Short mmCIF file of C-alpha atoms in Angstrom, two decimals:
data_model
loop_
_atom_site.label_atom_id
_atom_site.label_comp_id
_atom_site.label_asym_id
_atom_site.label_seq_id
_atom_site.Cartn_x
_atom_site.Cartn_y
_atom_site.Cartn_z
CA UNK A 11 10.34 24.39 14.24
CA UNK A 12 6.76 23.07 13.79
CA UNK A 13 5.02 26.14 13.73
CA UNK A 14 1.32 26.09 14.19
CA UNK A 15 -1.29 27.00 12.13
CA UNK A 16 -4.81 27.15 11.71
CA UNK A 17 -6.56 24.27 9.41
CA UNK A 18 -9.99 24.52 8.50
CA UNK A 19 -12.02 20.90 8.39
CA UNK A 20 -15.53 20.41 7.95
CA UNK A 21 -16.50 17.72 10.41
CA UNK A 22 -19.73 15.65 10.23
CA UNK A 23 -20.99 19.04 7.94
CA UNK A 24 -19.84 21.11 9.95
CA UNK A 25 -16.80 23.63 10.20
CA UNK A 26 -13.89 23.07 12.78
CA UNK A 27 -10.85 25.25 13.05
CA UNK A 28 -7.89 23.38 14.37
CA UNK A 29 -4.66 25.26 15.51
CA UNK A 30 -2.34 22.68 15.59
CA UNK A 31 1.56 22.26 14.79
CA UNK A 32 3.14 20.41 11.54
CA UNK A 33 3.69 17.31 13.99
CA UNK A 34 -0.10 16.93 15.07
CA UNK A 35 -1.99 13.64 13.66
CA UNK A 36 -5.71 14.22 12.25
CA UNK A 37 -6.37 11.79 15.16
CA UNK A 38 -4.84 13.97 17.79
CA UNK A 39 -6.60 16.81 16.55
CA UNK A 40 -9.94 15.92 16.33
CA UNK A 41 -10.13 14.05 19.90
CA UNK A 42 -8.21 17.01 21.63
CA UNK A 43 -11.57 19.19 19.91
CA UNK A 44 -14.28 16.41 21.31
CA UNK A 45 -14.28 13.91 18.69
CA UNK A 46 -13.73 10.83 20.74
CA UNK A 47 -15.84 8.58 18.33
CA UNK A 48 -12.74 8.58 16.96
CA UNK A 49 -10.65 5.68 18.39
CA UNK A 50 -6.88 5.61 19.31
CA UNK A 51 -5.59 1.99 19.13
CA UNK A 52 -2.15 1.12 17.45
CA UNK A 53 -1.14 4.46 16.35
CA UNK A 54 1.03 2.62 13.17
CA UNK A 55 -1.93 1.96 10.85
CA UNK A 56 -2.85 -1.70 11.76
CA UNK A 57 -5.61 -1.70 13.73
CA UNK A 58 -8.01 0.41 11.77
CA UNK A 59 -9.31 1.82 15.10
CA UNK A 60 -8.83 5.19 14.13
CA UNK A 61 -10.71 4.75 10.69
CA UNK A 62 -12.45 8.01 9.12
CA UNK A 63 -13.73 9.19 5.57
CA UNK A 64 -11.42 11.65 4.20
CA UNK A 65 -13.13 13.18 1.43
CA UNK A 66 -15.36 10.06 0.92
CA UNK A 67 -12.08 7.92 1.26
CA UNK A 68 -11.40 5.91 4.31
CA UNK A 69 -8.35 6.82 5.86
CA UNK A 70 -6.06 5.63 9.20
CA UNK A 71 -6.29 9.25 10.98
CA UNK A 72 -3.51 8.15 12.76
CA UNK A 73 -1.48 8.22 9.78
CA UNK A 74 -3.04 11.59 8.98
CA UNK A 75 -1.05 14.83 9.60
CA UNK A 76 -3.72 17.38 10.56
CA UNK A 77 -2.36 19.91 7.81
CA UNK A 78 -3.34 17.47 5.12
CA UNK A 79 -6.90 17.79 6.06
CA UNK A 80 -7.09 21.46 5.34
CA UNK A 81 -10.14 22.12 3.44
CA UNK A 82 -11.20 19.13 3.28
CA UNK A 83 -14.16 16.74 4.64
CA UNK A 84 -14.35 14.69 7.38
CA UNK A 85 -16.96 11.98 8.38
CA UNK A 86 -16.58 10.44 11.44
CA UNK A 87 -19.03 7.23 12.88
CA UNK A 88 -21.27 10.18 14.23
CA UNK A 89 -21.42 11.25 10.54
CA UNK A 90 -22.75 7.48 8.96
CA UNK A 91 -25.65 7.67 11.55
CA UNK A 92 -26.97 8.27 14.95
CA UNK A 93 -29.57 6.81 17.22
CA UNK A 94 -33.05 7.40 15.08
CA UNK A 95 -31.01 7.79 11.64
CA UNK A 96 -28.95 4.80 12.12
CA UNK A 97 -27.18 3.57 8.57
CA UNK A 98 -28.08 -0.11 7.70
CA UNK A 99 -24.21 -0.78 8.58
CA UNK A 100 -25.02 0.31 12.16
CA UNK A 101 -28.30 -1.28 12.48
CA UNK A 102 -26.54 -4.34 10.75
CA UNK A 103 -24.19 -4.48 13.35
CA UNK A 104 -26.56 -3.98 16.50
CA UNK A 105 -29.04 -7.07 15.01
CA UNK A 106 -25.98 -9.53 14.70
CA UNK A 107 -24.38 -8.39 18.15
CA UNK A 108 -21.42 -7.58 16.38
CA UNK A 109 -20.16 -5.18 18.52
CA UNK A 110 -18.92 -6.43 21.47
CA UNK A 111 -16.55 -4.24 23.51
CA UNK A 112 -16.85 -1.64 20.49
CA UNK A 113 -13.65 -0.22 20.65
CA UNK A 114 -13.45 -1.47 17.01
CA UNK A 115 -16.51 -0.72 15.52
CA UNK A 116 -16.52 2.71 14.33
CA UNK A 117 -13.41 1.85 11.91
CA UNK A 118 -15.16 -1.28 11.11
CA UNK A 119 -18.20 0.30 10.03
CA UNK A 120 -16.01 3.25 7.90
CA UNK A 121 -14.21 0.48 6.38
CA UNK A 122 -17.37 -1.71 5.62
CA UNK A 123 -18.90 1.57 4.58
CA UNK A 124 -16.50 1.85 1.46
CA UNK A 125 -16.23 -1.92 0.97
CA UNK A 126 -19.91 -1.34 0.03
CA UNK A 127 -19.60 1.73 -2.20
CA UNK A 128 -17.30 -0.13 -4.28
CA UNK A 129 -19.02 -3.50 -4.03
CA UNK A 130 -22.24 -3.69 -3.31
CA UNK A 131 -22.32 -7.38 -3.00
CA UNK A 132 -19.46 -8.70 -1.77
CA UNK A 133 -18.46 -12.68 -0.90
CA UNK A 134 -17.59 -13.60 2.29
CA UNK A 135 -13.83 -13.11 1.11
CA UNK A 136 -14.23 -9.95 -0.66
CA UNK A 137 -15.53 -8.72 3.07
CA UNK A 138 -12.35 -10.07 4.99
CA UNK A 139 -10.27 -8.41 2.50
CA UNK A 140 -12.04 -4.93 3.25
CA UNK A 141 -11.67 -5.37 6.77
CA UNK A 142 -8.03 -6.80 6.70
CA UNK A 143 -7.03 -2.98 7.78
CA UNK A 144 -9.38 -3.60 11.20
CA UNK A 145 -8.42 -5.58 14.07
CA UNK A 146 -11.16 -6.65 16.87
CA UNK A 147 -9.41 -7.79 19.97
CA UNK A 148 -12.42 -9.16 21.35
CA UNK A 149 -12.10 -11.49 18.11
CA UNK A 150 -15.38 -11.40 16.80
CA UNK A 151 -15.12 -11.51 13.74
CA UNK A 152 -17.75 -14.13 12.66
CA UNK A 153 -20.47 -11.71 13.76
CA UNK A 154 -19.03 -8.28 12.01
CA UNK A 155 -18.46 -10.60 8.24
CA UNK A 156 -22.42 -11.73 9.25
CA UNK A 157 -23.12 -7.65 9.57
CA UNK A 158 -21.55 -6.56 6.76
CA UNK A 159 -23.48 -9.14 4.24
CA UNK A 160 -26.79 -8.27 6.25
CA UNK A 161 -26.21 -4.56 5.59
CA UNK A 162 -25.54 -5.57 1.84
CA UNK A 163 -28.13 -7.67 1.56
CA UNK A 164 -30.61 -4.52 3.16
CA UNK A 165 -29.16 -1.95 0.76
CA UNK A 166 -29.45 -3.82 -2.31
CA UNK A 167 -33.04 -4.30 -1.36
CA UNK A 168 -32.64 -8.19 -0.56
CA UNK A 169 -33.19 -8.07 3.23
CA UNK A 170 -36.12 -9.35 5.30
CA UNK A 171 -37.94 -6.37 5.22
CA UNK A 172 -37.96 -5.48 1.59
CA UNK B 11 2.83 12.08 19.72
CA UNK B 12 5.08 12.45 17.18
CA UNK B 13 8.52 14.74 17.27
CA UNK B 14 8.34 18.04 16.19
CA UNK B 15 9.08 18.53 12.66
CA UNK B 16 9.07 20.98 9.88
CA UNK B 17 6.69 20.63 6.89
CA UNK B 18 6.61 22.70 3.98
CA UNK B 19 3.77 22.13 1.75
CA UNK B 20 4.60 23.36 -2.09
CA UNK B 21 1.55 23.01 -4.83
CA UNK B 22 3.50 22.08 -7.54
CA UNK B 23 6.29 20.17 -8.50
CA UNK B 24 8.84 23.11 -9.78
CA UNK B 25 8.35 24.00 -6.24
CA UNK B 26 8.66 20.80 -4.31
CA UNK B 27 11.90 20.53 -6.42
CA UNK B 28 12.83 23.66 -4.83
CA UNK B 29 12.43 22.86 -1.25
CA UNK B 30 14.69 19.25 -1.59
CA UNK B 31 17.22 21.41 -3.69
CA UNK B 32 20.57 22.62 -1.04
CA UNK B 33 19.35 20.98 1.73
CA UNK B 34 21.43 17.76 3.32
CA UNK B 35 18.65 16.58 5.66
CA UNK B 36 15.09 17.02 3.99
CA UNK B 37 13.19 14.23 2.96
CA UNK B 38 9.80 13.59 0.93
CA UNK B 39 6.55 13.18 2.77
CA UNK B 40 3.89 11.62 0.45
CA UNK B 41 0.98 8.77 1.79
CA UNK B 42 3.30 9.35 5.18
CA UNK B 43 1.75 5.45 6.20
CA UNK B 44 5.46 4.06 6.71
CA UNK B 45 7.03 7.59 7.70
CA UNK B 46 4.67 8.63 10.59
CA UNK B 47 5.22 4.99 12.40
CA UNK B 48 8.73 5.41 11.57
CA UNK B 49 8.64 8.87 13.57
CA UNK B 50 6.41 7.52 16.20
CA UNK B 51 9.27 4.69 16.69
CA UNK B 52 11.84 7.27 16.68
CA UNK B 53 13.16 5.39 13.64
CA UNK B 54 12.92 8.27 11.91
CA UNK B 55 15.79 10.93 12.23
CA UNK B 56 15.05 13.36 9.55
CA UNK B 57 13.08 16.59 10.87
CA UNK B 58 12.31 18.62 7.96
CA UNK B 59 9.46 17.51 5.40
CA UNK B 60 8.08 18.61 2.19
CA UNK B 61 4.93 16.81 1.90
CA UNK B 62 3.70 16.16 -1.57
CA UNK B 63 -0.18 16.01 -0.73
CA UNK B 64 -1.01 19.53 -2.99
CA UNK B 65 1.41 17.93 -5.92
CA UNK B 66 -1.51 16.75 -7.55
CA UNK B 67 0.54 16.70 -10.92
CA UNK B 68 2.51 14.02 -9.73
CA UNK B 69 -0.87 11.51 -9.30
CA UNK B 70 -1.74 10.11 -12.80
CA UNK B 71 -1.84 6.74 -14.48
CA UNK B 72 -1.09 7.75 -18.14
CA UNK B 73 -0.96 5.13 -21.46
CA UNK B 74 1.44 5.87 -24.20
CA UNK B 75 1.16 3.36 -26.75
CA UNK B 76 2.26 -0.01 -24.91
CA UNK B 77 3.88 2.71 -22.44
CA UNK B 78 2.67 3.09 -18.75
CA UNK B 79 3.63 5.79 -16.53
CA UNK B 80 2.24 5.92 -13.04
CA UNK B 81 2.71 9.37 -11.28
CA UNK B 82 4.62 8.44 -8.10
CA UNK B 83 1.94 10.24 -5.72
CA UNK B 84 -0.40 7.47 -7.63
CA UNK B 85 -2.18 5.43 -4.75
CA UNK B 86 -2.71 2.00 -4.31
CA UNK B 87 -6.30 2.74 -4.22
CA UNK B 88 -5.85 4.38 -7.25
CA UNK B 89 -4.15 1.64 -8.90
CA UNK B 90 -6.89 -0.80 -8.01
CA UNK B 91 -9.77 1.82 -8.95
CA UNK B 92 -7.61 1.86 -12.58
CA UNK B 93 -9.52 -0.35 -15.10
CA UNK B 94 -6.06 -1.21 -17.03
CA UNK B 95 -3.59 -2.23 -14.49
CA UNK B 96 -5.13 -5.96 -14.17
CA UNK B 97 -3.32 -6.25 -17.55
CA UNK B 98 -0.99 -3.69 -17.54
CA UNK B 99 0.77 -5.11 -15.05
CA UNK B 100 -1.15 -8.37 -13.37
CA UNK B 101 1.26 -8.67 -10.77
CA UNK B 102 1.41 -5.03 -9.32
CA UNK B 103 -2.30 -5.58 -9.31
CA UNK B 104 -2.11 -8.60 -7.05
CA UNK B 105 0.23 -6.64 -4.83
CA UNK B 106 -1.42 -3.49 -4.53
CA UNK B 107 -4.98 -5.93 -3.93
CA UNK B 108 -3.27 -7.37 -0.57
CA UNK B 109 -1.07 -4.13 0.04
CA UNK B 110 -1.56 -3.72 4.44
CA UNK B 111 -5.35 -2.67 4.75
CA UNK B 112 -8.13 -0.21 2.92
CA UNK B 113 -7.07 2.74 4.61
CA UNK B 114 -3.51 2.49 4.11
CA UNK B 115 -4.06 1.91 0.27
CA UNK B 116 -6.39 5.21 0.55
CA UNK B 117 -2.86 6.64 1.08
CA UNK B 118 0.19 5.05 0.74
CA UNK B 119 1.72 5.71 -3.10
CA UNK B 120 3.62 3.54 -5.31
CA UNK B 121 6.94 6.26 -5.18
CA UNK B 122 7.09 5.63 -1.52
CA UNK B 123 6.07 2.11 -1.29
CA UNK B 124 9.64 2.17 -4.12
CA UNK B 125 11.81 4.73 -2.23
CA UNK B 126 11.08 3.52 1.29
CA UNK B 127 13.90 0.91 -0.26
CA UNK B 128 12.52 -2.04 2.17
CA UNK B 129 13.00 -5.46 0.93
CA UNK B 130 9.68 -6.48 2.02
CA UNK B 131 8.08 -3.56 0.00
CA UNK B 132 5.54 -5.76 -1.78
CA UNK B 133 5.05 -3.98 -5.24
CA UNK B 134 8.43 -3.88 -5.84
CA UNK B 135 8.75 -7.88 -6.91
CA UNK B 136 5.84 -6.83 -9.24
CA UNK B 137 7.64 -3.59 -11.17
CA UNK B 138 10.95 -5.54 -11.42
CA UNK B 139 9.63 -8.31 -12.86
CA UNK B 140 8.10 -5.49 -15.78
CA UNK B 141 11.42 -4.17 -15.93
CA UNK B 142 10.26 -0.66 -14.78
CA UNK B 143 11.74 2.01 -15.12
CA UNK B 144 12.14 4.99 -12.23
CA UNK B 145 12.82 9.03 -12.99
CA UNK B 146 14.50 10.85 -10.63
CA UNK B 147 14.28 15.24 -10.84
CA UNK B 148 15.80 17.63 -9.43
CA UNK B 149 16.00 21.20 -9.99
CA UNK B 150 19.18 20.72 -12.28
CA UNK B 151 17.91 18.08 -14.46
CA UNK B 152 16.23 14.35 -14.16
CA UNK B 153 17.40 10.93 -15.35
CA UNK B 154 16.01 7.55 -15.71
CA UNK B 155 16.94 4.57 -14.02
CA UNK B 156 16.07 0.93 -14.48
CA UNK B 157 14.60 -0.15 -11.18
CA UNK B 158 17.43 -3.20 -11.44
CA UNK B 159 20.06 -1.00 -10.44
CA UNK B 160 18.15 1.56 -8.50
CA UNK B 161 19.17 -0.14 -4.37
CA UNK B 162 21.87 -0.23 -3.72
CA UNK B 163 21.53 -1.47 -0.03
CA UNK B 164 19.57 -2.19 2.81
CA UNK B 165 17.32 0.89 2.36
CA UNK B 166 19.54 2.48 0.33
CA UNK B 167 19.25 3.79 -3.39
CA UNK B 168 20.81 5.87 -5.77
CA UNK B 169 18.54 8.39 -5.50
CA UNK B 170 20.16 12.04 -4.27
CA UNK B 171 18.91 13.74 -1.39
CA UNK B 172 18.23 16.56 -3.83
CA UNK B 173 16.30 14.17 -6.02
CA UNK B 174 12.57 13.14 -6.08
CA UNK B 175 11.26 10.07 -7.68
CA UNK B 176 8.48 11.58 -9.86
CA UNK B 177 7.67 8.46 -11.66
CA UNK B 178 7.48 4.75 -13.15
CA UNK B 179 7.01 3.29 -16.42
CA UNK B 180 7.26 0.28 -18.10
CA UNK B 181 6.23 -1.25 -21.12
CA UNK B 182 3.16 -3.60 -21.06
CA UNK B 183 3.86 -7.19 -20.90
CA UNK B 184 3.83 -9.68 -24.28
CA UNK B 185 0.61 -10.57 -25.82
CA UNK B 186 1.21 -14.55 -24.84
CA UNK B 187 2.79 -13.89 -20.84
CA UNK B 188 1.63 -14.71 -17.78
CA UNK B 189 3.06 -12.05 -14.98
CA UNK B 190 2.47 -13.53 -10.84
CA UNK B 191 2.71 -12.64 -7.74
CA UNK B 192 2.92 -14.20 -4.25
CA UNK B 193 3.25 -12.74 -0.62
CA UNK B 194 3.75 -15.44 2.01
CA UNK B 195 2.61 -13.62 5.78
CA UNK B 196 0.66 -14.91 8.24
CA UNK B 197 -2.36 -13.05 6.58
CA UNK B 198 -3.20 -11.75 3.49
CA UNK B 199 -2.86 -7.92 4.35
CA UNK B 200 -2.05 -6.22 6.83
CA UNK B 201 0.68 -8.08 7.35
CA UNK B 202 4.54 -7.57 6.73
CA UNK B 203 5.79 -10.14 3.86
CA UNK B 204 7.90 -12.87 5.20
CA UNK B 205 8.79 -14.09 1.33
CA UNK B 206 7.30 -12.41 -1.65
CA UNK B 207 7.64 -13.57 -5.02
CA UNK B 208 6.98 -12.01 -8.54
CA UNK B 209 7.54 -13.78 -12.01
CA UNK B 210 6.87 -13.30 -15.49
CA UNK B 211 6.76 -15.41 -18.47
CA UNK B 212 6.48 -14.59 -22.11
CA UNK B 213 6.42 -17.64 -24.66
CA UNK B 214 6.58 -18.45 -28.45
CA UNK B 215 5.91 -21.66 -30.26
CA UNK B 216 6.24 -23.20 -26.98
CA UNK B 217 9.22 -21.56 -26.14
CA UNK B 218 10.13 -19.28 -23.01
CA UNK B 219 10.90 -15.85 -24.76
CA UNK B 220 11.64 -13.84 -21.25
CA UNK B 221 11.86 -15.05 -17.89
CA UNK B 222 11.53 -12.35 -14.28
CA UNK B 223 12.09 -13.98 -11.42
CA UNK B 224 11.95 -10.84 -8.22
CA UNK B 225 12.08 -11.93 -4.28
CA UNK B 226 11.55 -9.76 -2.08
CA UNK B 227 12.05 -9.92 2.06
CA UNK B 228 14.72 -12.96 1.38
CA UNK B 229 17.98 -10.38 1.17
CA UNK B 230 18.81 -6.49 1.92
CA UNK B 231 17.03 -5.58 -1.33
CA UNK B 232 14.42 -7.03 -3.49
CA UNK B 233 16.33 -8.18 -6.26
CA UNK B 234 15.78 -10.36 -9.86
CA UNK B 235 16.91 -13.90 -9.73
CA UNK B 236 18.89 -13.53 -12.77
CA UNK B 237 20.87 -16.77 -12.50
CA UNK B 238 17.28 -18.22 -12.41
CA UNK B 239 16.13 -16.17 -14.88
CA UNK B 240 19.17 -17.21 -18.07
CA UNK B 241 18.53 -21.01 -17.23
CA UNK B 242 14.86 -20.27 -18.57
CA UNK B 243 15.00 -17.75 -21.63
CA UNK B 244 15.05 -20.18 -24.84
CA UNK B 245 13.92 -23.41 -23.38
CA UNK B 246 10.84 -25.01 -23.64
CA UNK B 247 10.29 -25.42 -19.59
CA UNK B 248 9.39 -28.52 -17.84
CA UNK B 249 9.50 -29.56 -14.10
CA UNK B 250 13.25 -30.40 -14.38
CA UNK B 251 14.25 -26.88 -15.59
CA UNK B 252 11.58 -25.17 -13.17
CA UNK B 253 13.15 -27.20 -9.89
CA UNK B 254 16.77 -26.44 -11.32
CA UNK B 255 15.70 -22.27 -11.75
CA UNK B 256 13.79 -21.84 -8.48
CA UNK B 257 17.03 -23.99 -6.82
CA UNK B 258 19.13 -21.13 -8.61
CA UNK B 259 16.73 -18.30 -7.28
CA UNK B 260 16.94 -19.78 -3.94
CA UNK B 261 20.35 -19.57 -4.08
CA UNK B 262 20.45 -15.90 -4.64
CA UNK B 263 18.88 -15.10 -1.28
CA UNK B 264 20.97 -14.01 1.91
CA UNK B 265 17.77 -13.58 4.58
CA UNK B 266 18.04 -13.58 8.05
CA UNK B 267 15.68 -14.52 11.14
CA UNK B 268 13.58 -12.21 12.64
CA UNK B 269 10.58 -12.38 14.47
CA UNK B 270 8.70 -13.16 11.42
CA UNK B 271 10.32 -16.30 10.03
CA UNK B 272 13.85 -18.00 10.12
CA UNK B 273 16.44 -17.50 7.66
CA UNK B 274 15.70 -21.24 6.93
CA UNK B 275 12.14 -20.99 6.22
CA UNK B 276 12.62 -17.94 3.63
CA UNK B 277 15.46 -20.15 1.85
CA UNK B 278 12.68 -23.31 1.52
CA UNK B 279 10.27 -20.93 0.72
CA UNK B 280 11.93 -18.70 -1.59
CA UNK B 281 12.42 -22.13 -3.06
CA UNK B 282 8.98 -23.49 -3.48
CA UNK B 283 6.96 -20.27 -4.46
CA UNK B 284 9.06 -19.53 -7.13
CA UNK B 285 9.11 -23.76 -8.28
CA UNK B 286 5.12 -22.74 -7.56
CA UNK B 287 4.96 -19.75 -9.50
CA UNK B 288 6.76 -21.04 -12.53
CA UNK B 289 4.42 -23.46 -12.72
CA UNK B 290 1.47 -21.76 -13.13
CA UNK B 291 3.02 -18.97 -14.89
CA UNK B 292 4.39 -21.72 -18.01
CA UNK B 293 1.00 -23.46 -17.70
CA UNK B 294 -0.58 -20.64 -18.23
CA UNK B 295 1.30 -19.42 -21.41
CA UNK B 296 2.09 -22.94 -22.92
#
């Protein structure tokens, strides 16, 4: 039962081979190779914790059985930016102090990420609806909404510095 | 970590036909968002998979005349992304808008969201209230089914273990209708329904030509209110006929308590929605 096999995933742009069984989540996979940006939290696709682009599609990669991911793209938090080349979302998020214990934030920012491909200027609403899949214990929400419409506001070329 | 399990993974349909065909105890794998919690919670028994992710021919949205057939491995995201299901079907709009969160939509596909057979399965209301229509295949043969008289129980259906849902249709609603829906949780998304209501209304000269009336998380099944539903066909409606149909609708319902709301509370609000949702729905059309 469950035999393993070898899945091929390109990570962040780069190629990963994953020998894992039938059983394994995307989730499991990925942390057990060193991708710990990746957050465990509810494991049942609440908390949004886990949050990566699939493809260009965010996905709960808790939900996510490593097999279906063969071939395919992954971007994890590490992929949307890093210190130096941070995305507007991140920098967004940094300015507002809308991270707090950040246990959240990477799935926030993956699902803020798409909110904005498909909506580039979204009400205050249309932003709790794209985050309704993301839960922040730390409750801060107030500050992520402000991040999200600061982002916007930067990347449709409405923000302080533009 | 989730139980061990077998997974076959067929690329086309002929095949995944195949793999359910002779076999007592495999199930369907598709968007996998209610089956891998299910696993995880060792609610889950079943041990052998065939996971429709490389059935591609089984995700379309497709328009045939005032015919509309979704694929069942068609997403909620992909529903939403559609440009015709706002008026194809307003209500399984609304219900795939507020469906759990982003990344579950990404995922999760309108046959499971049907065959997962829980009353609290939030685009079912919607489809019922369209009178959809649900085809089963197997490797001998497929049928069609009218959603209606497709559960038969508490997470039960009439669908073989042999059989895979591979899609559902319906025809698009009357020019002059007005088709709602409703999901009373604690949030909008992400949340499990604790009364869900779906109704459509077609009118003529100021009459009600067709009357749905689905509930959903208020018995064992989501089921049409169709008590509710004869008191309104041929009237012209008013508040006296609205109270008297939502009363009748109410009546219907057999919930129970659980940790998200009393039996009670579903009964009032099984009640009020749909008194609510008439409303709206005959102001809308009249």
């Amino acid at each position: 039962m469950s035999n393993e096999k070898v899945v091929t995933v390109t990570v962040n742009g780069s190629t990963v081979k994953l020998a894992t069984p039938a059983h394994r989540t995307l989730l499991e996979a990925l942390r057990h190779e060193g991708f710990v940006e990746i957050k465990c939290g509810c494991e049942k696709g609440d908390c949004g914790a886990c949050a990566v682009l699939l493809d260009g599609e965010p996905v709960d990669s808790c939900l996510t059985l490593a097999w279906h991911a063969d071939g395919r793209e992954v971007t994890t938090i590490k992929g949307i930016g890093q210190p130096g080349n941070a995305d507007p979302l991140q920098k967004a998020f940094i300015e507002t102090g809308a991270a707090q214990c950040g246990y959240c934030t990477p799935g926030m920012i993956i699902a803020a990420r798409s909110l904005l491909k498909d909506n580039p200027d979204p009400s205050l609403a249309d932003v709790k609806r794209g985050l309704s899949g993301n839960l922040c214990r730390c409750t801060g929400y107030t500050r992520i909404f402000e991040a999200v419409q600061l982002a916007a506001r930067e990347l449709r070329g409405e923000g302080e510095a533009a | 970590m989730l139980p061990p399990f077998d997974l076959s993974q067929p690329q086309s349909l002929a095949d995944a036909l195949q793999a359910l065909a002779g076999k007592g105890d495999t199930r369907p794998l598709a968007g996998a968002t209610n089956l891998v919690p299910d696993l995880r919670g060792k609610r889950e028994t079943c041990r052998d998979f065939v996971s429709l992710d490389g059935v591609n021919e089984l995700r379309y949205i497709k328009r045939d005349g005032d015919r509309v057939t979704l694929g069942a491995r068609t997403t909620m995201a992909d529903i939403l992304d559609d440009s015709g299901i706002r008026t194809d079907a307003p209500a399984l709009y609304a219900a795939a808008e507020i469906f759990a969160g982003r990344m579950v939509r990404t995922a999760a596909t309108i046959g499971g969201n049907v065959c997962c057979g829980s009353p609290s399965a939030d685009t079912v209301p919607a489809l019922l209230t369209v009178d959809a229509e649900v085809t089963l295949s197997s490797v001998s043969g497929q049928r069609t089914v009218a959603l209606d008289e497709f559960y038969i129980d508490y997470k039960k259906s009439v669908l073989r273990s042999d059989e895979l849902l591979t899609s559902v249709s319906w025809n698009v609603p009357p020019q002059n209708s007005a088709n709602l829906f409703y999901k009373l949780a604690r949030r909008k998304g992400d949340a499990i329904t604790v009364t869900g209501v779906a109704v459509m209304i077609a009118a003529e000269d100021g009459v009600c030509t067709r009357a749905r009336i689905a509930l959903g998380s208020v018995a064992p099944t989501v089921f049409r209110a169709s008590a509710a539903e004869d008191l309104l066909a041929g009237k012209a409606l008013d508040e006296a006929i609205i109270e008297q149909a939502a009363r009748a609708a109410a009546d219907q319902c057999a919930p129970i308590d659980d940790i998200r709301a009393s039996a009670d509370y579903r009964l009032q609000t099984a009640f009020s929605l749909t008194r609510r949702l008439l409303t709206q729905a005959w102001k809308q059309v009249s």
